[in-house]
Short mmCIF file of C-alpha atoms in Angstrom, two decimals:
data_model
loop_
_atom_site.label_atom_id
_atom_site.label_comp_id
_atom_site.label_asym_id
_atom_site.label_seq_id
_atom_site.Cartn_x
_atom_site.Cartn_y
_atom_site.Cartn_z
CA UNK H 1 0.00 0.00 0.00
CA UNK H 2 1.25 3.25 -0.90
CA UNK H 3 1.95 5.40 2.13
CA UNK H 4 -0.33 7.90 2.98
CA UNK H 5 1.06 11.41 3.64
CA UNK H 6 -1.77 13.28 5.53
CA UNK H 7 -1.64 17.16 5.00
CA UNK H 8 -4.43 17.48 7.66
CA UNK H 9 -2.01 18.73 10.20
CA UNK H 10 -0.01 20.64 8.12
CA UNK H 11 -2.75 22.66 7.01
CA UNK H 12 -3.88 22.97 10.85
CA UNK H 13 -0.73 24.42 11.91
CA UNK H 14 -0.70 26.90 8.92
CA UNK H 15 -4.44 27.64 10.42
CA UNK H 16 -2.43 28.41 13.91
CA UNK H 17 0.45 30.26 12.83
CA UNK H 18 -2.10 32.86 10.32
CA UNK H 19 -4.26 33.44 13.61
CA UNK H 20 -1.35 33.71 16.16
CA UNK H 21 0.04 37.14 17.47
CA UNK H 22 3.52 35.79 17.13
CA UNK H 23 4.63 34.89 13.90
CA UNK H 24 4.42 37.72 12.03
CA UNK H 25 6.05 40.00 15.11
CA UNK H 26 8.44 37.41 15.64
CA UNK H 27 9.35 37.59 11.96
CA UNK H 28 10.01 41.07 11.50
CA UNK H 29 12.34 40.67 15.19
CA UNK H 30 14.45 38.56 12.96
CA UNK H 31 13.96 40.11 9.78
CA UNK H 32 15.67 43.41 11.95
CA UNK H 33 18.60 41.46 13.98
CA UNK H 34 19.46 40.40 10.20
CA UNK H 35 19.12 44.24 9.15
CA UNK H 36 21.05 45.08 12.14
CA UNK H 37 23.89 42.85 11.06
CA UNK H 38 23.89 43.98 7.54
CA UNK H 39 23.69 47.55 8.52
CA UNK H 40 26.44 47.34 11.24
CA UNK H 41 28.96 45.95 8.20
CA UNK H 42 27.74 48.37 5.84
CA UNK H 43 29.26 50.92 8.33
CA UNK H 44 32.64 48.68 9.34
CA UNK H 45 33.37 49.59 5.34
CA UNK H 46 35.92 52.84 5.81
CA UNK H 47 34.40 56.12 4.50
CA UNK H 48 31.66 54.34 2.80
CA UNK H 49 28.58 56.39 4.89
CA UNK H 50 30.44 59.84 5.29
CA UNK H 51 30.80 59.83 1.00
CA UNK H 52 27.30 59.01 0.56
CA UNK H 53 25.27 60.59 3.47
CA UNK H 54 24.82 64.16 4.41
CA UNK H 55 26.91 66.47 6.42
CA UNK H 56 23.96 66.61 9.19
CA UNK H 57 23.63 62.83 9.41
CA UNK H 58 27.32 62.13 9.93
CA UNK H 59 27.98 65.22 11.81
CA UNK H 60 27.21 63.59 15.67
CA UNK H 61 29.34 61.98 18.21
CA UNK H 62 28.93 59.07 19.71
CA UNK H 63 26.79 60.73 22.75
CA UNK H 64 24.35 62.10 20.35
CA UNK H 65 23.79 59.04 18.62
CA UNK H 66 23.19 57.41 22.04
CA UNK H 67 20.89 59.91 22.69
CA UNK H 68 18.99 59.30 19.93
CA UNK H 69 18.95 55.88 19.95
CA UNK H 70 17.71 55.75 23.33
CA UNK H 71 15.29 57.42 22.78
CA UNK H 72 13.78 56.45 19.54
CA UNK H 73 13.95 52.88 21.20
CA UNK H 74 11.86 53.71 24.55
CA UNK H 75 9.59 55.46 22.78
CA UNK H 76 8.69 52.83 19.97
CA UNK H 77 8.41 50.10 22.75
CA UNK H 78 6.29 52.24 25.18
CA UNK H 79 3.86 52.54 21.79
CA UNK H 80 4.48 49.42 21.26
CA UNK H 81 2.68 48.50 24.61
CA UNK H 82 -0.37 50.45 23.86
CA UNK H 83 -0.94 49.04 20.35
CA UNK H 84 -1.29 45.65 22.37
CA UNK H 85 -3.18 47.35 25.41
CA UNK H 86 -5.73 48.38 22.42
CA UNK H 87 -5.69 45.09 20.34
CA UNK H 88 -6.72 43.19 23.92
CA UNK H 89 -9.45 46.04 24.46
CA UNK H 90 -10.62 45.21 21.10
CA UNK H 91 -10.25 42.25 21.38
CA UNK H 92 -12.76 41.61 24.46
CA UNK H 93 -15.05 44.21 23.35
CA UNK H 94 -16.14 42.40 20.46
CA UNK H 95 -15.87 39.08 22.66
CA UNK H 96 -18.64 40.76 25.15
CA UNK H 97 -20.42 42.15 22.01
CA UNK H 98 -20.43 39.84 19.21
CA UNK H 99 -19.79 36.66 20.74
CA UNK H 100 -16.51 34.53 21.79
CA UNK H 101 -16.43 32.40 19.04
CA UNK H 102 -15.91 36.00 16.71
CA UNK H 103 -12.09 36.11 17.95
CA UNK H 104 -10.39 34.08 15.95
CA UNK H 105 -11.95 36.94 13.02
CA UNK H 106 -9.77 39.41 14.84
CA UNK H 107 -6.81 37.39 15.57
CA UNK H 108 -6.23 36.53 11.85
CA UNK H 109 -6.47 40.46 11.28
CA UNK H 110 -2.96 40.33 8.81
CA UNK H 111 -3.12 44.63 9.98
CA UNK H 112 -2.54 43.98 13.45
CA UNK H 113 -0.17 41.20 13.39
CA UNK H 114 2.32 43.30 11.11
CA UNK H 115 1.88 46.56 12.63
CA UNK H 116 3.10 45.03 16.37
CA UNK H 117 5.49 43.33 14.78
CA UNK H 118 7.14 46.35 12.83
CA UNK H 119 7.54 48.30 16.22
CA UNK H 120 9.38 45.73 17.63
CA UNK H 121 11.35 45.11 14.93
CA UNK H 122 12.60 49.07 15.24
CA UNK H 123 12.79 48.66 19.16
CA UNK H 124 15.32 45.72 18.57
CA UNK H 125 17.10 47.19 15.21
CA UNK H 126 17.92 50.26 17.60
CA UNK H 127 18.95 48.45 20.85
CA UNK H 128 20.95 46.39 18.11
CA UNK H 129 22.83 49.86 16.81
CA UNK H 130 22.61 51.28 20.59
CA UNK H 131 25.47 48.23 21.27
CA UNK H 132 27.83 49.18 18.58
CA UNK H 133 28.01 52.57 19.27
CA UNK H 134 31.72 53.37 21.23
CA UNK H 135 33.30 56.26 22.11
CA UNK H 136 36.59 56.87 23.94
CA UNK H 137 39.66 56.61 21.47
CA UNK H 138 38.35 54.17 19.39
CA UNK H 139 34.87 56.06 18.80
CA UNK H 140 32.66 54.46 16.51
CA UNK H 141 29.40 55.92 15.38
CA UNK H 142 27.58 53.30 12.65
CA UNK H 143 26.17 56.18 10.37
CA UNK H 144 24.34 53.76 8.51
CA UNK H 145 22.57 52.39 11.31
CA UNK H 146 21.63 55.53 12.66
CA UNK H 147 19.72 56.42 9.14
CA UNK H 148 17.82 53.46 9.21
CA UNK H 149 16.92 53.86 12.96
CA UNK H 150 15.70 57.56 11.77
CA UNK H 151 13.70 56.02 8.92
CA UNK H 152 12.25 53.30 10.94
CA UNK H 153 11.09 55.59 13.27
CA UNK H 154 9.43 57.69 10.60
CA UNK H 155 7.76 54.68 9.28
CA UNK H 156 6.66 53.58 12.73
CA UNK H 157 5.14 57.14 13.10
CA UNK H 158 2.99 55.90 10.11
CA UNK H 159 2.14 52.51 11.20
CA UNK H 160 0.72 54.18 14.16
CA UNK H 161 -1.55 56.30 12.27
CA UNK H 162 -3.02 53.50 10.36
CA UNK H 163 -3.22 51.19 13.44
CA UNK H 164 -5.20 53.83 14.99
CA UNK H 165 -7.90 54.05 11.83
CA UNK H 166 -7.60 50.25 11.76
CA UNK H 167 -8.80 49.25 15.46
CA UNK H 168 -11.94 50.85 14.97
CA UNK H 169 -12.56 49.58 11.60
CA UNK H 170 -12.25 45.74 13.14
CA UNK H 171 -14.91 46.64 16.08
CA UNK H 172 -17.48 47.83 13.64
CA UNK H 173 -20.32 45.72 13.27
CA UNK H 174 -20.83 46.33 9.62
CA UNK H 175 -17.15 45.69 8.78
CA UNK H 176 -17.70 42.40 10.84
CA UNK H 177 -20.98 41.22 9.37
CA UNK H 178 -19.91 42.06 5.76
CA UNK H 179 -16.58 40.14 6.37
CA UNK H 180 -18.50 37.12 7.64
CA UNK H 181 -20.56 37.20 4.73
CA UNK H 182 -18.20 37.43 1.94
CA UNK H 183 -16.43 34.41 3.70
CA UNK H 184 -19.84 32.43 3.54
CA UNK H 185 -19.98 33.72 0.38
CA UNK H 186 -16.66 32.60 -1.52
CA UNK H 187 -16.91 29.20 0.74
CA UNK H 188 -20.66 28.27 -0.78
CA UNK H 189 -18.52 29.03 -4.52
CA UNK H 190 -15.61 27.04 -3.52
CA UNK H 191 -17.83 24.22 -2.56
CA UNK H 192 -19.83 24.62 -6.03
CA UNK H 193 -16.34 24.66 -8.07
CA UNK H 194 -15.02 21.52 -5.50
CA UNK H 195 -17.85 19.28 -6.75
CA UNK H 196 -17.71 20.46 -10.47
CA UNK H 197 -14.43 18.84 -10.50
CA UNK H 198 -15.56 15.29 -8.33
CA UNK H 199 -15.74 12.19 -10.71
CA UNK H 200 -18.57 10.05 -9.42
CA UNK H 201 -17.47 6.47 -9.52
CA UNK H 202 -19.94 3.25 -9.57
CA UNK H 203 -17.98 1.12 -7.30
CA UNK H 204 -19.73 -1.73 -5.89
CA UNK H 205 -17.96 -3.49 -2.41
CA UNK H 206 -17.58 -7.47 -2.88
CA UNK H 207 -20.08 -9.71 -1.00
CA UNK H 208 -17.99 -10.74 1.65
CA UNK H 209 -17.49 -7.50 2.68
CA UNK H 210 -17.09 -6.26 6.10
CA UNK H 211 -17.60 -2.81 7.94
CA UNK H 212 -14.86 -1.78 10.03
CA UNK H 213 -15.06 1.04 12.60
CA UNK H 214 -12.26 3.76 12.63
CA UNK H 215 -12.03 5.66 15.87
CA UNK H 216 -9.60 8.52 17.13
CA UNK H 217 -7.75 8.93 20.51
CA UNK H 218 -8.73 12.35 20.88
CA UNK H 219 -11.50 14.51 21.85
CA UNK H 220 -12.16 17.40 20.49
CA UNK H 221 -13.69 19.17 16.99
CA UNK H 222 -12.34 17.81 13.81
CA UNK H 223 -10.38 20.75 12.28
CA UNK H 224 -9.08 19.45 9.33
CA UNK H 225 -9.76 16.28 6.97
CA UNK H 226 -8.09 15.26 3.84
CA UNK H 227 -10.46 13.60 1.80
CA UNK H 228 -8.03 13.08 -1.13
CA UNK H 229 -5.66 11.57 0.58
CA UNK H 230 -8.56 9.06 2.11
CA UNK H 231 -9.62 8.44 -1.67
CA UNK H 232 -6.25 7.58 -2.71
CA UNK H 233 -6.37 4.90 0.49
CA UNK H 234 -8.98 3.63 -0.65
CA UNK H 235 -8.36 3.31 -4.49
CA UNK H 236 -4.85 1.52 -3.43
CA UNK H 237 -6.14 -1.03 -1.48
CA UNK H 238 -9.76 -1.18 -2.98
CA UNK H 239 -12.11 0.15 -0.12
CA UNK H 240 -14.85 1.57 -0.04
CA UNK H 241 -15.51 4.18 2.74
CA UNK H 242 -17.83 6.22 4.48
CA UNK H 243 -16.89 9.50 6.38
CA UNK H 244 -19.12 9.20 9.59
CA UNK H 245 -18.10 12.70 11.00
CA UNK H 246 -16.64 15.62 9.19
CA UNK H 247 -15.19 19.00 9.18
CA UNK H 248 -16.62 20.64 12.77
CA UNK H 249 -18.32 18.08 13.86
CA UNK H 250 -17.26 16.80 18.05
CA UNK H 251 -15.80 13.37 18.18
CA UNK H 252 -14.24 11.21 20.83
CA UNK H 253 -12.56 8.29 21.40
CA UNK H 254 -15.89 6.30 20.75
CA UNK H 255 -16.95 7.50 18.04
CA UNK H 256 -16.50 6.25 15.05
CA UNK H 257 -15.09 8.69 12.42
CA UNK H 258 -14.83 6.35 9.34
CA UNK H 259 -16.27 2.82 8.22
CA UNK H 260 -14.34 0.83 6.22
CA UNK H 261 -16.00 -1.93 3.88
CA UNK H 262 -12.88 -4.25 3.22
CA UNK H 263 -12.54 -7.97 3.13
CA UNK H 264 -9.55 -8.34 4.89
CA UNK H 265 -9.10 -6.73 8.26
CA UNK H 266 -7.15 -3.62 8.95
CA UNK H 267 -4.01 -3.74 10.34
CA UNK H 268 -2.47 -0.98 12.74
CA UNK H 269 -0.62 0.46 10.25
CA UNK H 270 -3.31 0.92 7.77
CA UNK H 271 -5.38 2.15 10.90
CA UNK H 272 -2.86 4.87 11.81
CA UNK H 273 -3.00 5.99 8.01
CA UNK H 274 -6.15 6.83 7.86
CA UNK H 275 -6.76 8.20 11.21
CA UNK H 276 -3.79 10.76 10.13
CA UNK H 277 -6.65 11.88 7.89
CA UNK H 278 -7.96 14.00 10.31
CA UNK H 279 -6.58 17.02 12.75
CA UNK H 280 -8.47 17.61 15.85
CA UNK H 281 -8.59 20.53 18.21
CA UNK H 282 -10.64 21.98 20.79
CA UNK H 283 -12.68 24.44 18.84
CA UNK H 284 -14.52 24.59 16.09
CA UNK H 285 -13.18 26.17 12.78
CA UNK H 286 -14.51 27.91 9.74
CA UNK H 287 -11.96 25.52 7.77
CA UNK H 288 -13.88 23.04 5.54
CA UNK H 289 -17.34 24.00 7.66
CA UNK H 290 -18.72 26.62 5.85
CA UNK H 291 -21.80 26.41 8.03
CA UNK H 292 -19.83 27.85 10.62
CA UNK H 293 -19.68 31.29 8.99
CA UNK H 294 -23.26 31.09 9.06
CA UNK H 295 -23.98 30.17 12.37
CA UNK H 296 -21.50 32.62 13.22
CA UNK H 297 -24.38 35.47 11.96
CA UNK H 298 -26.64 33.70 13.52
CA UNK H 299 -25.00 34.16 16.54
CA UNK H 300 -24.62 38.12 15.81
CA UNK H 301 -28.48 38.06 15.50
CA UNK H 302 -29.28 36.66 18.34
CA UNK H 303 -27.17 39.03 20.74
CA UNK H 304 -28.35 42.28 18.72
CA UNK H 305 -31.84 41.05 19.79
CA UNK H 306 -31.21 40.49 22.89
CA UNK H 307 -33.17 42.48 25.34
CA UNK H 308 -29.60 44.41 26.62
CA UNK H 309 -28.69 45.37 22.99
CA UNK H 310 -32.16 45.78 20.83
CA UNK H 311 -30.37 46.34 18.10
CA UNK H 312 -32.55 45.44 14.68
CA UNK H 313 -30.18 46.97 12.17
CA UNK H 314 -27.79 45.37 12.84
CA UNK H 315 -29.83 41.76 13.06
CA UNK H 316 -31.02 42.52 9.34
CA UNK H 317 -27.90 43.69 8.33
CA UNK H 318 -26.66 39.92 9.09
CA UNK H 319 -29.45 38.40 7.32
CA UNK H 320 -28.54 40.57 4.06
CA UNK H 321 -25.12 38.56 4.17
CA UNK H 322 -27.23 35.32 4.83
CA UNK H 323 -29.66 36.09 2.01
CA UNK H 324 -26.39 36.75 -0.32
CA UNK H 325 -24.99 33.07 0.51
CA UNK H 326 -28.51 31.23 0.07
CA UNK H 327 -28.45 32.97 -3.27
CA UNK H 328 -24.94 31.86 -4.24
CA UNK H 329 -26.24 28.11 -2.94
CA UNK H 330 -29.00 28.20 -5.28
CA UNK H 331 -27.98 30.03 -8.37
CA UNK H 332 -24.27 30.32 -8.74
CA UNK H 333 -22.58 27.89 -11.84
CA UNK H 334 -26.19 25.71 -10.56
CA UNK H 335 -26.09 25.64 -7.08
CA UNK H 336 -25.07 22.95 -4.30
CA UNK H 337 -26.35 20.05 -6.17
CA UNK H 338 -26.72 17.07 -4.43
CA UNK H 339 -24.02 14.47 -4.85
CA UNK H 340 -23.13 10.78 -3.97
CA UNK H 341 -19.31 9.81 -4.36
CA UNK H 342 -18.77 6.06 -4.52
CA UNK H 343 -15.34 5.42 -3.31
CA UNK H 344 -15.32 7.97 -0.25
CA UNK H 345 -18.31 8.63 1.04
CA UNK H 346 -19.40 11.60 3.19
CA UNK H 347 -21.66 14.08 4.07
CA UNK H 348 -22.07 16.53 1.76
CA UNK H 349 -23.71 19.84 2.84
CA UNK H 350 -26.70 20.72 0.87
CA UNK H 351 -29.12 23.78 0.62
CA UNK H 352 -31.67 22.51 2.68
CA UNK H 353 -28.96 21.95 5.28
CA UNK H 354 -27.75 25.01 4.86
CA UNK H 355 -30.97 27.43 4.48
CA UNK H 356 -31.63 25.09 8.15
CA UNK H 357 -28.50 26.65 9.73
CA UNK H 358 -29.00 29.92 8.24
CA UNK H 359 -32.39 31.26 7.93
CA UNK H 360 -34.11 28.50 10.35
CA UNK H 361 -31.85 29.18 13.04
CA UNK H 362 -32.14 32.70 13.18
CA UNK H 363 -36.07 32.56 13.11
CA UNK H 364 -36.28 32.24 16.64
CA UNK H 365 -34.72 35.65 17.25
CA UNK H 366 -35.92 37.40 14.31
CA UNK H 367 -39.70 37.17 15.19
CA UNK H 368 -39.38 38.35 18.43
CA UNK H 369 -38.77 41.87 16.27
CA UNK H 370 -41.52 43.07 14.19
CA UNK H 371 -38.80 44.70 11.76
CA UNK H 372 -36.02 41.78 11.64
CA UNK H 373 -39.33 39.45 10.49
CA UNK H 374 -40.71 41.07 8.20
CA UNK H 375 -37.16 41.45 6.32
CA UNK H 376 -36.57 37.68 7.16
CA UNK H 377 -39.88 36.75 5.21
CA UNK H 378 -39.12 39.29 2.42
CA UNK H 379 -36.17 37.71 1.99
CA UNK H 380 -37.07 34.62 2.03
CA UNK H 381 -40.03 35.23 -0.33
CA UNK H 382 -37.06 36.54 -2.52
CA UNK H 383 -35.21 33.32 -2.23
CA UNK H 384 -38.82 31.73 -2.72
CA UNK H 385 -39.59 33.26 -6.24
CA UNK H 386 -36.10 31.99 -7.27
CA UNK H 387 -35.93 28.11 -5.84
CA UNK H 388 -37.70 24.78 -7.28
CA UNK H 389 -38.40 20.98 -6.41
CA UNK H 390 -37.16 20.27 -2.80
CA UNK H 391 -35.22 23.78 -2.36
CA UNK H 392 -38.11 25.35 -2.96
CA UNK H 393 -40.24 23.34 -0.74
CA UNK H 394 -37.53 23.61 2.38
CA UNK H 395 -37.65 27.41 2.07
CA UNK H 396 -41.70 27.73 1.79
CA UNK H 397 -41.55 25.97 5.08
CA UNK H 398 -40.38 28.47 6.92
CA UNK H 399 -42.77 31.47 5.42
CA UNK H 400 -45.96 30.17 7.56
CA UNK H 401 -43.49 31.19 10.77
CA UNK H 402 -42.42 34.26 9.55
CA UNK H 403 -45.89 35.62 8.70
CA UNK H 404 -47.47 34.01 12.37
CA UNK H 405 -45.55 36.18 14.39
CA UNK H 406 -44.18 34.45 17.82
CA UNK H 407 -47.75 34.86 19.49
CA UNK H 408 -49.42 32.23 17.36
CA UNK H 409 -45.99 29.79 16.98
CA UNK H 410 -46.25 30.13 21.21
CA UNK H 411 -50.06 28.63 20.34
#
């Protein structure tokens, strides 16, 4: 059997280094000791600086460039310390607001990541040049260094400015709702282009067949799950299998995550291989679960109608982006259509699934408010004039709610 080489985890520790505050700071920390170091020869090279820099940047003595350097350094790390104040401020303020499971939006923010990270690459490139300066007999100013100290600290002056526009930008709802919704968006299209591409196969298991549970040894949320790798598995040793839980969904040790129809039993290495299929952790992702985007709206509806927020714009603003999937679902290159791979078998998400999690799950909140349901049923009227066969059905389901109000569902 060929070997299977999993990129489940791989692709869930690219998930946690792009929404970690410490890769892209620690980056640019070594991306400046490197600078430092290049800088620091560029001024060992005799008479190089004073030929090509001005009078007033090579005319200071070793004090003054202390000085300076001193100074530019406290200052960019005392900034540097209320950037990160601010990003934590943000950062539970749209916890308290918008829900918990909304911080991982903000901790993927590329903005914030770079912009700490550039002020401490200037605190360390000038602590760096701070070292080399010496006076006495054998002075040594590093002219070069002190330049790029002055120009860092010019550009950090700018980074500061747009951090400051940028914090607020993150906290606001509508930036947070519309980014939510263009991810639910482009996932529903990815999904639609993903199964344009599948080649349904009629494979057929032999008689003497058996099923053979596949279990993991951790508990947790599957984050990851390579399904091409699993359908190579299978083609190699001609299996047949069915995905029991996907993408998002909780597993443990007793649950069974695949079934194997094979004639011959598994052995422990071929057990291994396919559990390296899947990554676990101990939340739930957006990765390959593009119904989390939506109940992540969901979620943002049913805090802004909440009785300590009451706030209906911003519950309807939320079901726009909702509306704007279902459409893609239904209409884009022909919709989610339904789809049954032989080989490797799992669950594939649907629209009626996904008009369930979307526009079902918010009806509870959105009838409470006399505004939020009447946009909910014009919308999904809209989505109505626009579905047929069993689509069509799901979503005319859900109008008789909309239109009773939550006095005569309570009846």
């Amino acid at each position: 059997m060929a070997i299977l080489k999993s990129r489940a985890i791989g692709r869930k520790i690219l998930r946690q280094v792009r929404t970690s505050y410490w890769f892209w700071p620690s980056t640019l920390v070594l991306g400046a000791l490197c600078l430092a170091a290049l800088v620091e020869w560029v001024d060992t090279q005799p008479g190089l600086m004073r030929d090509v820099l001005p009078n007033w940047l090579t005319a200071i003595d070793p004090d003054g460039a202390r000085d300076t350097l001193s100074t530019l350094a406290t200052a960019v790390i005392g900034v540097a310390g209320v950037m990160f104040s601010m990003t934590l401020v943000a950062v539970s303020f749209a916890a308290d607001i918008f829900g918990p499971r909304l911080i991982g939006n903000f901790m993927r923010d590329r903005g914030t990541q770079i912009s700490f990270g550039l002020l401490l690459g200037t605190f360390v490139f000038n602590i760096v040049m701070l070292r080399s300066v010496q006076g006495g007999d054998a002075a040594f100013v590093p002219y070069a260094g002190l330049t790029m100290s002055l120009f860092l600290a010019l550009f950090s002056v700018f980074t500061i400015i747009y951090y400051i526009h940028h914090v607020p930008e993150t906290i606001n709802v509508s930036n947070i709702s519309s980014d939510l919704g263009h991810q639910f968006s482009a996932s529903i299209r990815e999904l639609i282009a993903e199964r344009a591409k599948i080649e349904v196969e009629d494979v057929k298991h032999a008689p003497n067949a058996q099923e053979i549970g596949v279990t993991l040894a951790a508990r947790g949320y599957i984050q990851q799950l390579d399904t091409d790798a699993l359908h190579n598995c299978a083609c190699d040793n001609d299996w047949i299998i069915q995905v029991e839980r996907s993408a998002g969904e909780f597993i443990t040790p007793h649950t069974d995550v695949l079934t194997v129809l094979t004639v011959s039993p598994l052995t422990d290495k071929q057990i291994t291989v396919l559990q390296s299929a899947f990554a676990t952790g101990n939340d739930r992702t957006e990765v390959q679960s593009t119904a989390y985007f939506a109940d992540q709206l969901v979620e943002m509806i049913a805090r802004a109608l909440s009785p300590g927020f009451n706030d209906p714009f911003t519950a309807m603003n939320c079901l726009n982006w909702l509306h704007a999937g279902l459409q893609d679902a239904l209409l884009h290159d022909g919709g989610l259509r339904p789809l049954t791979t032989q080989r490797v078998r799992y669950p594939h998400l649907d629209f009626p699934t996904l008009f369930a999690v979307s526009f079902g799950a918010a009806l509870p909140y959105t009838v409470t408010d006399r505004m939020c349901r009447a946009h909910h049923l014009a919308l999904t009227q809209e989505l109505l004039t626009r579905a047929t066969g069993r689509n069509r059905d799901v979503i005319a389901a859900l109008v008789p709610a909309l239109r009773a109000g939550p006095r005569e569902r309570a009846l």
